Structure formats: C-alpha cells, structure tokens
Amino acid sequence: MDGLFLGLSGIDFGKKFRNNRDCAEYLYSIKWAGGYVCTVCGCTSGIKGRTSLHRRCSNCKYDESVTCNTLFHGVRMPLLKAFHLIFRTVCKKKGMSSVELATEVGVQQKTAWKFKLKIKNAMVQESQAKLQGDVQVDETLVGGYSEGCVGRSLEEKTAVLIAVEDIGGGKTGNIRMEVIESFKADIIGLGMDSMVATNAKIKTDEHKSYGKLKKEGRDIEMTKSEKGASLDQLHKQIMCFKLWLRGTHHKCKPSYLQTYIDEYVFRFNSRNARVSIFNSIIFKFMNAVPKIYVDLIVPCVQNT
Ligand SMILES: [Zn+2]
C-alpha cells in the first residue's frame, strides 16, 4: 500500500486496485491510520487477528474485520466491484445510471442500485455545509408532463428550493437544493434555514412568500425577476440541473427526486476537488455507522 489513490483515470485506478486484497489493504490503511482502538473496550493495543485483514484486541480479544462498523459491512459483492462502483459513480463527471453501472462492473442492476444508495448517502454528508456570503435563493418546479399548462401547478411537478453562493465576478460558489412541500412562506423559510447560514445576505425575486418572510423580519433583498436575469447564476443552475437529470437519468419520479438532487449538488460542489472525490467518499464509508438499506430507501424507490 503506497499512498492514497488520487485521480480520475480509469487505467490508473485499475493498476492500483487489481484484486479484492488490494482494496482490503487500502481500507486497512485508512481504518487504523490514526492508531488502533478496540470498538468494544477502547483498548489501544491490538495484534494480528483471524486474517491479516483483521485486528484482535489484546484486552478483550474482539476480532474486528477491516469492513466491520463501516458502510462496506454486509456488502455481498466482492470489494473490487464495490470499489469500481464507487469510482465510476463519483469520478465520472456526470455520473452513471445504475443500469450502465451494472453492465460495466458486472453486477445485477438491483445490486448496483442498492449500493449506489450508500454512495449517495456518503455524498449527502459531504455537501451539507450551509451557504455563506451573498446567496441567491429561488424556487422552481421539476418534472411533470403538463408543459402547456398555464401557471405553476404542484399537482404533477415537484417544488424545489435552490440557493446559490454568488462569489463575485459572475462566479458561483457552492449550491444547495431541497425538495419542498409547497411555495408557502413558512415552508420556504424552513428550507432557507436548513441551507443558508443566518448571517448570509439573501437575494430573491418578488414571489409573495419572500415578501411575507421579509415582513417577519428576515434580511432579504427582493429584486424584479426580469425573466431570470437578476438571479442569473441561480437560473443557470436550475437549467443545468434539469438538463443533467434528463440526460443522465432520463426519468425521475417525485418520490426520489431528492436523491438525484443530492447527487447533482455533490458533483457541483466538489467540481474543483474531483481528483480527491474517490477518497473523500471512501473515508465517509469507513467512518459512517452502517445504515441498513431500508433506512436509505425511504423516501426513494427503485429507478433507473
Ligand atoms: Zn477490546
């Protein structure tokens, strides 16, 4: 094991991880990088366990495998395939649908889809920071089939709140997006609280809900929409998200829109650190308490 894998090249990835053992050794070096601590009794003295990829506590004799207490725990496919699924999901600029992933890695589509939920879960944790500074906020509708209908109906479309950091010079910082129940002021207010720092300067359009929030004492600057020109960076993100959703995942029902939003936000926010994305996700896998699939499946259901 010589250092962390950094990069986006599939050839380099294939050289670094040739078999299950390479992957397990990689995880081993991460798991106990800060020194060994027994998860049962807290003892810091450990010896070689049942295999070279286990550590056994000198005190209570608990034998822990490299994947125990991580998101890799209970994953039935070989580690090498799991590594390939992570690499392809996070390192390809636009991501892949689970159908494409399954074909490339050689697993069943359902296996790829289930494992991708874990990857998405790790992605969410990675992009939860609240937005700071100048922040543009707006709401939009995603999906639905009644393109021709006048006005905005929530019946077939899903309401989404979007916040974008404006870092000056026409550049965008980080973004956040959340599915919301409706465009009512209190719902939008809650969405803003979860995505934007309290000291941020918020700029929005003239939707009446923002007026109500302003009256309640929120520091919000409301500008005329001018067909999107006044919140240009935000509207660019809305457009890019909708294009990505249609282009990569083809279809998406309202119940699982948030998981796709999470994936898009993660991709966008880590666009300048793409070479280290694989590792940040592996670290999340190693440091997260294992979640059972059932937890991850709510509220999403099987899609592409
Ligand atoms: Zn112990």
GROMACS .gro file of C-alpha atoms in nm, residues 137-139 152 203-208 210-211 220-225 230-231 235:
model
   21
  137VAL     CA    1  -3.245   3.193  -0.346
  138ASP     CA    2  -3.535   3.093  -0.568
  139GLU     CA    3  -3.790   2.821  -0.614
  152ARG     CA    4  -4.732   2.671  -1.184
  203LYS     CA    5  -3.129   3.793  -0.271
  204THR     CA    6  -3.452   3.661  -0.424
  205ASP     CA    7  -3.721   3.754  -0.674
  206GLU     CA    8  -4.056   3.907  -0.592
  207HIS     CA    9  -4.254   3.594  -0.508
  208LYS     CA   10  -4.506   3.689  -0.240
  210TYR     CA   11  -4.042   3.619   0.029
  211GLY     CA   12  -4.236   3.941   0.098
  220ILE     CA   13  -3.396   3.954   0.226
  221GLU     CA   14  -3.330   4.168  -0.080
  222MET     CA   15  -3.609   4.126  -0.335
  223THR     CA   16  -3.542   4.213  -0.698
  224LYS     CA   17  -3.754   4.203  -1.012
  225SER     CA   18  -3.704   3.868  -1.182
  230SER     CA   19  -3.139   3.934  -1.191
  231LEU     CA   20  -3.063   3.592  -1.043
  235HIS     CA   21  -3.117   3.024  -1.307
   0.00000   0.00000   0.00000
